[in-house]
Amino acid sequence: FRLALIQLQVSTIKSDNLQRACRMVKEASAKGAKVVALPECFNSPYGTHYFKEYAEKIPGETTQKLSEVAKECNVYLVGGSIPEEDGGKLYNTCTVFGPDGAMLTKHRKIHLFDINVPGKIQFKESETLSPGNTFSMFDTPYCRVGLGICYDMRFAELAQIYGQKGCQLLVYPGAFNLTTGPAHWELLQRGRALDNQVYVATASPARDENASYVAWGHSTVVNPW
């Protein structure tokens, strides 16, 4: 089957981001993709001060659009991630929709990105976000798929458990930055793939040098070899 990774520009205008994402899902489907993945934080700029402003309930505006486009294109859609508000807490959440438009699973980022590389980058998701605590998998006619978001990829045990549960593809929407990206983005994907003999796919936002958080980009697919 054909897998499409959508590396799109994310602006401060949510409606534009949603429109762009849906257009690109349709393009991918037209080129024969059966599973399509959007990047982490695709409907909102990435940054702790943005999460609350852009957060939505699930179901909500963004997930409604994802459901509709998955159904229209007859694809499995891994909806990157969006800031989710639930019970007064915020989560970094990935939803997945089947070809009939039904939500198949919802993954809340388990490992929050708290980092301090002196002189390079400091970022603390836990200032605003709460962690998820569930494994998230879904079945397709092609294979079973396991989900993680960005920093989740650094935790080998998560990939190992997915492998033991029969996943043959792991999808990590992610937004590594210009410090961690060149150092570890590809290395981690290749490590997870090789260790567990699975395919690994990552979808990143496009790089925007003017953003407050600059994503590394380089969306990738790695095979078990």
PDB file of C-alpha atoms in Angstrom:
ATOM      1  CA  PHE A   1       0.000   0.000   0.000  1.00  0.00           C
ATOM      2  CA  ARG A   2       1.098   3.580  -0.482  1.00  0.00           C
ATOM      3  CA  LEU A   3       1.742   5.763   2.580  1.00  0.00           C
ATOM      4  CA  ALA A   4       1.781   9.565   2.285  1.00  0.00           C
ATOM      5  CA  LEU A   5       3.474  11.929   4.742  1.00  0.00           C
ATOM      6  CA  ILE A   6       2.242  15.513   4.617  1.00  0.00           C
ATOM      7  CA  GLN A   7       4.863  18.102   5.528  1.00  0.00           C
ATOM      8  CA  LEU A   8       2.917  21.338   5.522  1.00  0.00           C
ATOM      9  CA  GLN A   9       3.471  24.957   6.425  1.00  0.00           C
ATOM     10  CA  VAL A  10       1.697  25.901   9.671  1.00  0.00           C
ATOM     11  CA  SER A  11       0.515  29.497  10.068  1.00  0.00           C
ATOM     12  CA  THR A  12      -1.162  31.342  12.937  1.00  0.00           C
ATOM     13  CA  ILE A  13      -4.540  31.133  11.129  1.00  0.00           C
ATOM     14  CA  LYS A  14      -6.247  27.872  12.099  1.00  0.00           C
ATOM     15  CA  SER A  15      -8.770  27.877   9.239  1.00  0.00           C
ATOM     16  CA  ASP A  16      -5.934  28.214   6.694  1.00  0.00           C
ATOM     17  CA  ASN A  17      -4.054  25.335   8.303  1.00  0.00           C
ATOM     18  CA  LEU A  18      -7.138  23.106   8.151  1.00  0.00           C
ATOM     19  CA  GLN A  19      -7.874  24.029   4.551  1.00  0.00           C
ATOM     20  CA  ARG A  20      -4.261  23.347   3.531  1.00  0.00           C
ATOM     21  CA  ALA A  21      -4.204  20.015   5.358  1.00  0.00           C
ATOM     22  CA  CYS A  22      -7.446  18.818   3.733  1.00  0.00           C
ATOM     23  CA  ARG A  23      -6.279  19.911   0.292  1.00  0.00           C
ATOM     24  CA  MET A  24      -3.035  17.981   0.691  1.00  0.00           C
ATOM     25  CA  VAL A  25      -4.836  14.853   1.952  1.00  0.00           C
ATOM     26  CA  LYS A  26      -6.886  14.974  -1.259  1.00  0.00           C
ATOM     27  CA  GLU A  27      -3.700  15.372  -3.338  1.00  0.00           C
ATOM     28  CA  ALA A  28      -2.106  12.383  -1.597  1.00  0.00           C
ATOM     29  CA  SER A  29      -5.212  10.278  -2.136  1.00  0.00           C
ATOM     30  CA  ALA A  30      -5.300  11.237  -5.823  1.00  0.00           C
ATOM     31  CA  LYS A  31      -1.739   9.881  -6.085  1.00  0.00           C
ATOM     32  CA  GLY A  32      -2.834   6.525  -4.693  1.00  0.00           C
ATOM     33  CA  ALA A  33      -2.117   6.877  -0.960  1.00  0.00           C
ATOM     34  CA  LYS A  34      -4.183   4.561   1.257  1.00  0.00           C
ATOM     35  CA  VAL A  35      -2.749   5.761   4.594  1.00  0.00           C
ATOM     36  CA  VAL A  36      -2.022   9.475   5.048  1.00  0.00           C
ATOM     37  CA  ALA A  37      -0.252  11.132   7.995  1.00  0.00           C
ATOM     38  CA  LEU A  38      -0.314  14.793   8.996  1.00  0.00           C
ATOM     39  CA  PRO A  39       2.387  16.422  11.166  1.00  0.00           C
ATOM     40  CA  GLU A  40       2.424  17.204  14.876  1.00  0.00           C
ATOM     41  CA  CYS A  41       0.573  20.398  15.808  1.00  0.00           C
ATOM     42  CA  PHE A  42      -0.673  21.001  12.265  1.00  0.00           C
ATOM     43  CA  ASN A  43      -3.616  23.292  13.093  1.00  0.00           C
ATOM     44  CA  SER A  44      -1.702  25.550  15.501  1.00  0.00           C
ATOM     45  CA  PRO A  45       1.776  27.029  15.811  1.00  0.00           C
ATOM     46  CA  TYR A  46       3.955  24.917  18.115  1.00  0.00           C
ATOM     47  CA  GLY A  47       4.603  26.640  21.446  1.00  0.00           C
ATOM     48  CA  THR A  48       3.373  26.457  25.016  1.00  0.00           C
ATOM     49  CA  HIS A  49       1.719  29.896  24.779  1.00  0.00           C
ATOM     50  CA  TYR A  50      -0.285  28.787  21.712  1.00  0.00           C
ATOM     51  CA  PHE A  51      -1.690  25.508  23.058  1.00  0.00           C
ATOM     52  CA  LYS A  52      -4.461  27.000  25.202  1.00  0.00           C
ATOM     53  CA  GLU A  53      -5.578  29.504  22.563  1.00  0.00           C
ATOM     54  CA  TYR A  54      -5.845  26.869  19.809  1.00  0.00           C
ATOM     55  CA  ALA A  55      -7.091  23.954  21.937  1.00  0.00           C
ATOM     56  CA  GLU A  56     -10.342  22.198  21.012  1.00  0.00           C
ATOM     57  CA  LYS A  57     -12.590  19.517  22.345  1.00  0.00           C
ATOM     58  CA  ILE A  58     -12.566  16.170  20.542  1.00  0.00           C
ATOM     59  CA  PRO A  59     -14.847  15.802  18.652  1.00  0.00           C
ATOM     60  CA  GLY A  60     -14.598  19.416  17.491  1.00  0.00           C
ATOM     61  CA  GLU A  61     -13.978  21.621  14.472  1.00  0.00           C
ATOM     62  CA  THR A  62     -10.654  20.093  13.427  1.00  0.00           C
ATOM     63  CA  THR A  63     -11.562  16.451  13.967  1.00  0.00           C
ATOM     64  CA  GLN A  64     -14.848  16.986  12.097  1.00  0.00           C
ATOM     65  CA  LYS A  65     -12.855  18.185   9.068  1.00  0.00           C
ATOM     66  CA  LEU A  66     -10.447  15.225   9.352  1.00  0.00           C
ATOM     67  CA  SER A  67     -13.345  12.778   9.532  1.00  0.00           C
ATOM     68  CA  GLU A  68     -14.952  14.311   6.444  1.00  0.00           C
ATOM     69  CA  VAL A  69     -11.789  14.300   4.327  1.00  0.00           C
ATOM     70  CA  ALA A  70     -10.884  10.712   5.344  1.00  0.00           C
ATOM     71  CA  LYS A  71     -14.339   9.590   4.201  1.00  0.00           C
ATOM     72  CA  GLU A  72     -14.300  11.661   1.021  1.00  0.00           C
ATOM     73  CA  CYS A  73     -10.861  10.280   0.038  1.00  0.00           C
ATOM     74  CA  ASN A  74     -11.498   6.734   1.328  1.00  0.00           C
ATOM     75  CA  VAL A  75      -8.198   6.699   3.281  1.00  0.00           C
ATOM     76  CA  TYR A  76      -6.905   5.939   6.749  1.00  0.00           C
ATOM     77  CA  LEU A  77      -5.934   9.366   8.104  1.00  0.00           C
ATOM     78  CA  VAL A  78      -3.458   9.809  10.960  1.00  0.00           C
ATOM     79  CA  GLY A  79      -4.421  13.317  12.011  1.00  0.00           C
ATOM     80  CA  GLY A  80      -0.998  14.556  13.123  1.00  0.00           C
ATOM     81  CA  SER A  81      -1.695  16.189  16.454  1.00  0.00           C
ATOM     82  CA  ILE A  82      -3.684  19.110  17.835  1.00  0.00           C
ATOM     83  CA  PRO A  83      -3.942  20.753  21.246  1.00  0.00           C
ATOM     84  CA  GLU A  84      -6.924  19.082  22.947  1.00  0.00           C
ATOM     85  CA  GLU A  85      -8.875  20.482  25.890  1.00  0.00           C
ATOM     86  CA  ASP A  86     -10.610  17.981  28.149  1.00  0.00           C
ATOM     87  CA  GLY A  87     -11.817  18.493  31.712  1.00  0.00           C
ATOM     88  CA  GLY A  88      -9.738  21.630  32.183  1.00  0.00           C
ATOM     89  CA  LYS A  89      -6.542  19.904  31.030  1.00  0.00           C
ATOM     90  CA  LEU A  90      -4.643  20.264  27.760  1.00  0.00           C
ATOM     91  CA  TYR A  91      -3.167  17.360  25.797  1.00  0.00           C
ATOM     92  CA  ASN A  92      -1.130  16.994  22.617  1.00  0.00           C
ATOM     93  CA  THR A  93      -3.441  14.569  20.814  1.00  0.00           C
ATOM     94  CA  CYS A  94      -3.450  12.533  17.611  1.00  0.00           C
ATOM     95  CA  THR A  95      -6.743  11.235  16.212  1.00  0.00           C
ATOM     96  CA  VAL A  96      -7.045   8.569  13.501  1.00  0.00           C
ATOM     97  CA  PHE A  97      -9.968   8.220  11.092  1.00  0.00           C
ATOM     98  CA  GLY A  98     -10.954   5.299   8.886  1.00  0.00           C
ATOM     99  CA  PRO A  99     -12.211   5.395   5.275  1.00  0.00           C
ATOM    100  CA  ASP A 100     -15.785   5.564   6.588  1.00  0.00           C
ATOM    101  CA  GLY A 101     -14.995   8.723   8.579  1.00  0.00           C
ATOM    102  CA  ALA A 102     -15.187   6.981  11.977  1.00  0.00           C
ATOM    103  CA  MET A 103     -12.565   7.802  14.634  1.00  0.00           C
ATOM    104  CA  LEU A 104     -10.508   4.653  15.195  1.00  0.00           C
ATOM    105  CA  THR A 105      -8.277   5.776  18.050  1.00  0.00           C
ATOM    106  CA  LYS A 106      -6.966   8.801  19.905  1.00  0.00           C
ATOM    107  CA  HIS A 107      -3.362   9.038  21.148  1.00  0.00           C
ATOM    108  CA  ARG A 108      -2.350  11.601  23.749  1.00  0.00           C
ATOM    109  CA  LYS A 109       1.391  12.266  23.778  1.00  0.00           C
ATOM    110  CA  ILE A 110       2.757  10.244  26.697  1.00  0.00           C
ATOM    111  CA  HIS A 111       6.242  11.718  27.098  1.00  0.00           C
ATOM    112  CA  LEU A 112       6.156  15.507  27.337  1.00  0.00           C
ATOM    113  CA  PHE A 113       8.983  17.425  25.693  1.00  0.00           C
ATOM    114  CA  ASP A 114      10.882  19.147  28.515  1.00  0.00           C
ATOM    115  CA  ILE A 115      14.368  20.013  27.357  1.00  0.00           C
ATOM    116  CA  ASN A 116      17.186  22.352  28.262  1.00  0.00           C
ATOM    117  CA  VAL A 117      20.275  22.263  26.058  1.00  0.00           C
ATOM    118  CA  PRO A 118      22.341  25.193  27.427  1.00  0.00           C
ATOM    119  CA  GLY A 119      22.916  27.878  24.817  1.00  0.00           C
ATOM    120  CA  LYS A 120      20.796  26.011  22.247  1.00  0.00           C
ATOM    121  CA  ILE A 121      17.160  25.421  23.200  1.00  0.00           C
ATOM    122  CA  GLN A 122      14.894  25.408  26.208  1.00  0.00           C
ATOM    123  CA  PHE A 123      11.316  24.157  25.972  1.00  0.00           C
ATOM    124  CA  LYS A 124       8.869  22.809  28.521  1.00  0.00           C
ATOM    125  CA  GLU A 125       5.617  21.240  27.309  1.00  0.00           C
ATOM    126  CA  SER A 126       4.676  20.289  30.871  1.00  0.00           C
ATOM    127  CA  GLU A 127       4.120  23.997  31.667  1.00  0.00           C
ATOM    128  CA  THR A 128       0.780  23.706  29.868  1.00  0.00           C
ATOM    129  CA  LEU A 129       0.216  20.096  28.761  1.00  0.00           C
ATOM    130  CA  SER A 130      -0.744  16.936  30.626  1.00  0.00           C
ATOM    131  CA  PRO A 131       0.605  13.534  29.542  1.00  0.00           C
ATOM    132  CA  GLY A 132      -1.473  10.735  28.055  1.00  0.00           C
ATOM    133  CA  ASN A 133      -1.188   7.206  29.477  1.00  0.00           C
ATOM    134  CA  THR A 134      -2.419   4.760  26.835  1.00  0.00           C
ATOM    135  CA  PHE A 135      -1.011   2.664  24.014  1.00  0.00           C
ATOM    136  CA  SER A 136      -2.772   3.522  20.771  1.00  0.00           C
ATOM    137  CA  MET A 137      -3.060   1.153  17.835  1.00  0.00           C
ATOM    138  CA  PHE A 138      -5.413   0.666  14.914  1.00  0.00           C
ATOM    139  CA  ASP A 139      -5.887  -2.049  12.320  1.00  0.00           C
ATOM    140  CA  THR A 140      -5.970  -1.612   8.566  1.00  0.00           C
ATOM    141  CA  PRO A 141      -6.312  -4.258   5.821  1.00  0.00           C
ATOM    142  CA  TYR A 142      -2.557  -3.751   5.284  1.00  0.00           C
ATOM    143  CA  CYS A 143      -1.137  -4.021   8.810  1.00  0.00           C
ATOM    144  CA  ARG A 144      -1.556  -2.973  12.431  1.00  0.00           C
ATOM    145  CA  VAL A 145      -0.258   0.518  13.167  1.00  0.00           C
ATOM    146  CA  GLY A 146       1.126   1.889  16.475  1.00  0.00           C
ATOM    147  CA  LEU A 147       1.126   5.604  17.323  1.00  0.00           C
ATOM    148  CA  GLY A 148       3.455   7.952  19.154  1.00  0.00           C
ATOM    149  CA  ILE A 149       3.983  11.701  19.023  1.00  0.00           C
ATOM    150  CA  CYS A 150       7.431  13.262  18.590  1.00  0.00           C
ATOM    151  CA  TYR A 151       9.244  12.848  21.943  1.00  0.00           C
ATOM    152  CA  ASP A 152       7.524   9.453  22.397  1.00  0.00           C
ATOM    153  CA  MET A 153       9.956   8.208  19.743  1.00  0.00           C
ATOM    154  CA  ARG A 154      12.879   8.542  22.178  1.00  0.00           C
ATOM    155  CA  PHE A 155      11.406   5.820  24.388  1.00  0.00           C
ATOM    156  CA  ALA A 156      12.425   2.435  22.992  1.00  0.00           C
ATOM    157  CA  GLU A 157      10.035   0.522  25.258  1.00  0.00           C
ATOM    158  CA  LEU A 158       6.965   2.051  23.581  1.00  0.00           C
ATOM    159  CA  ALA A 159       8.076   0.827  20.145  1.00  0.00           C
ATOM    160  CA  GLN A 160       9.015  -2.557  21.610  1.00  0.00           C
ATOM    161  CA  ILE A 161       5.549  -3.041  23.112  1.00  0.00           C
ATOM    162  CA  TYR A 162       3.904  -2.052  19.836  1.00  0.00           C
ATOM    163  CA  GLY A 163       6.079  -4.621  18.051  1.00  0.00           C
ATOM    164  CA  GLN A 164       5.063  -7.295  20.560  1.00  0.00           C
ATOM    165  CA  LYS A 165       1.400  -6.369  20.012  1.00  0.00           C
ATOM    166  CA  GLY A 166       1.741  -7.060  16.288  1.00  0.00           C
ATOM    167  CA  CYS A 167       2.305  -3.582  14.844  1.00  0.00           C
ATOM    168  CA  GLN A 168       4.288  -3.582  11.612  1.00  0.00           C
ATOM    169  CA  LEU A 169       4.219   0.197  11.128  1.00  0.00           C
ATOM    170  CA  LEU A 170       4.833   2.904  13.758  1.00  0.00           C
ATOM    171  CA  VAL A 171       3.760   6.452  12.932  1.00  0.00           C
ATOM    172  CA  TYR A 172       5.146   9.401  14.881  1.00  0.00           C
ATOM    173  CA  PRO A 173       3.885  12.857  13.922  1.00  0.00           C
ATOM    174  CA  GLY A 174       6.714  15.029  15.228  1.00  0.00           C
ATOM    175  CA  ALA A 175       8.345  18.439  15.235  1.00  0.00           C
ATOM    176  CA  PHE A 176      12.005  18.098  16.153  1.00  0.00           C
ATOM    177  CA  ASN A 177      13.893  21.398  16.102  1.00  0.00           C
ATOM    178  CA  LEU A 178      17.153  22.631  14.588  1.00  0.00           C
ATOM    179  CA  THR A 179      19.164  21.396  17.600  1.00  0.00           C
ATOM    180  CA  THR A 180      17.723  17.906  18.124  1.00  0.00           C
ATOM    181  CA  GLY A 181      16.691  17.348  14.493  1.00  0.00           C
ATOM    182  CA  PRO A 182      20.111  17.051  12.829  1.00  0.00           C
ATOM    183  CA  ALA A 183      21.425  15.038  15.795  1.00  0.00           C
ATOM    184  CA  HIS A 184      18.686  12.491  16.489  1.00  0.00           C
ATOM    185  CA  TRP A 185      15.626  12.668  14.176  1.00  0.00           C
ATOM    186  CA  GLU A 186      16.777  10.130  11.607  1.00  0.00           C
ATOM    187  CA  LEU A 187      18.907   8.157  14.075  1.00  0.00           C
ATOM    188  CA  LEU A 188      15.943   7.464  16.381  1.00  0.00           C
ATOM    189  CA  GLN A 189      13.684   6.369  13.540  1.00  0.00           C
ATOM    190  CA  ARG A 190      16.274   3.990  12.159  1.00  0.00           C
ATOM    191  CA  GLY A 191      16.966   2.632  15.648  1.00  0.00           C
ATOM    192  CA  ARG A 192      13.286   1.973  16.411  1.00  0.00           C
ATOM    193  CA  ALA A 193      12.796   0.335  12.992  1.00  0.00           C
ATOM    194  CA  LEU A 194      15.849  -1.899  13.206  1.00  0.00           C
ATOM    195  CA  ASP A 195      15.407  -2.957  16.845  1.00  0.00           C
ATOM    196  CA  ASN A 196      11.807  -4.016  16.355  1.00  0.00           C
ATOM    197  CA  GLN A 197      11.869  -4.980  12.669  1.00  0.00           C
ATOM    198  CA  VAL A 198       9.022  -2.606  11.854  1.00  0.00           C
ATOM    199  CA  TYR A 199       8.474   0.258   9.451  1.00  0.00           C
ATOM    200  CA  VAL A 200       8.701   3.723  11.040  1.00  0.00           C
ATOM    201  CA  ALA A 201       7.170   6.888   9.560  1.00  0.00           C
ATOM    202  CA  THR A 202       7.401  10.475  10.786  1.00  0.00           C
ATOM    203  CA  ALA A 203       5.513  13.562   9.592  1.00  0.00           C
ATOM    204  CA  SER A 204       6.906  16.983  10.493  1.00  0.00           C
ATOM    205  CA  PRO A 205       5.613  20.485   9.871  1.00  0.00           C
ATOM    206  CA  ALA A 206       7.519  22.317   7.127  1.00  0.00           C
ATOM    207  CA  ARG A 207      10.401  24.472   8.283  1.00  0.00           C
ATOM    208  CA  ASP A 208       9.516  28.122   8.859  1.00  0.00           C
ATOM    209  CA  GLU A 209      12.562  30.206   9.745  1.00  0.00           C
ATOM    210  CA  ASN A 210      10.284  33.001  11.043  1.00  0.00           C
ATOM    211  CA  ALA A 211       8.367  30.869  13.539  1.00  0.00           C
ATOM    212  CA  SER A 212       9.046  31.082  17.276  1.00  0.00           C
ATOM    213  CA  TYR A 213       9.798  27.318  17.151  1.00  0.00           C
ATOM    214  CA  VAL A 214      11.566  26.214  13.971  1.00  0.00           C
ATOM    215  CA  ALA A 215      10.807  22.613  12.953  1.00  0.00           C
ATOM    216  CA  TRP A 216      13.569  20.503  11.403  1.00  0.00           C
ATOM    217  CA  GLY A 217      11.247  19.027   8.748  1.00  0.00           C
ATOM    218  CA  HIS A 218      12.652  15.942   6.987  1.00  0.00           C
ATOM    219  CA  SER A 219       9.552  13.713   7.224  1.00  0.00           C
ATOM    220  CA  THR A 220      10.822  10.166   6.742  1.00  0.00           C
ATOM    221  CA  VAL A 221       9.905   6.547   6.143  1.00  0.00           C
ATOM    222  CA  VAL A 222      12.318   3.831   7.347  1.00  0.00           C
ATOM    223  CA  ASN A 223      12.065   0.122   6.605  1.00  0.00           C
ATOM    224  CA  PRO A 224      13.024  -2.715   8.999  1.00  0.00           C
ATOM    225  CA  TRP A 225      16.404  -3.088   7.302  1.00  0.00           C
TER     226      TRP A 225
END
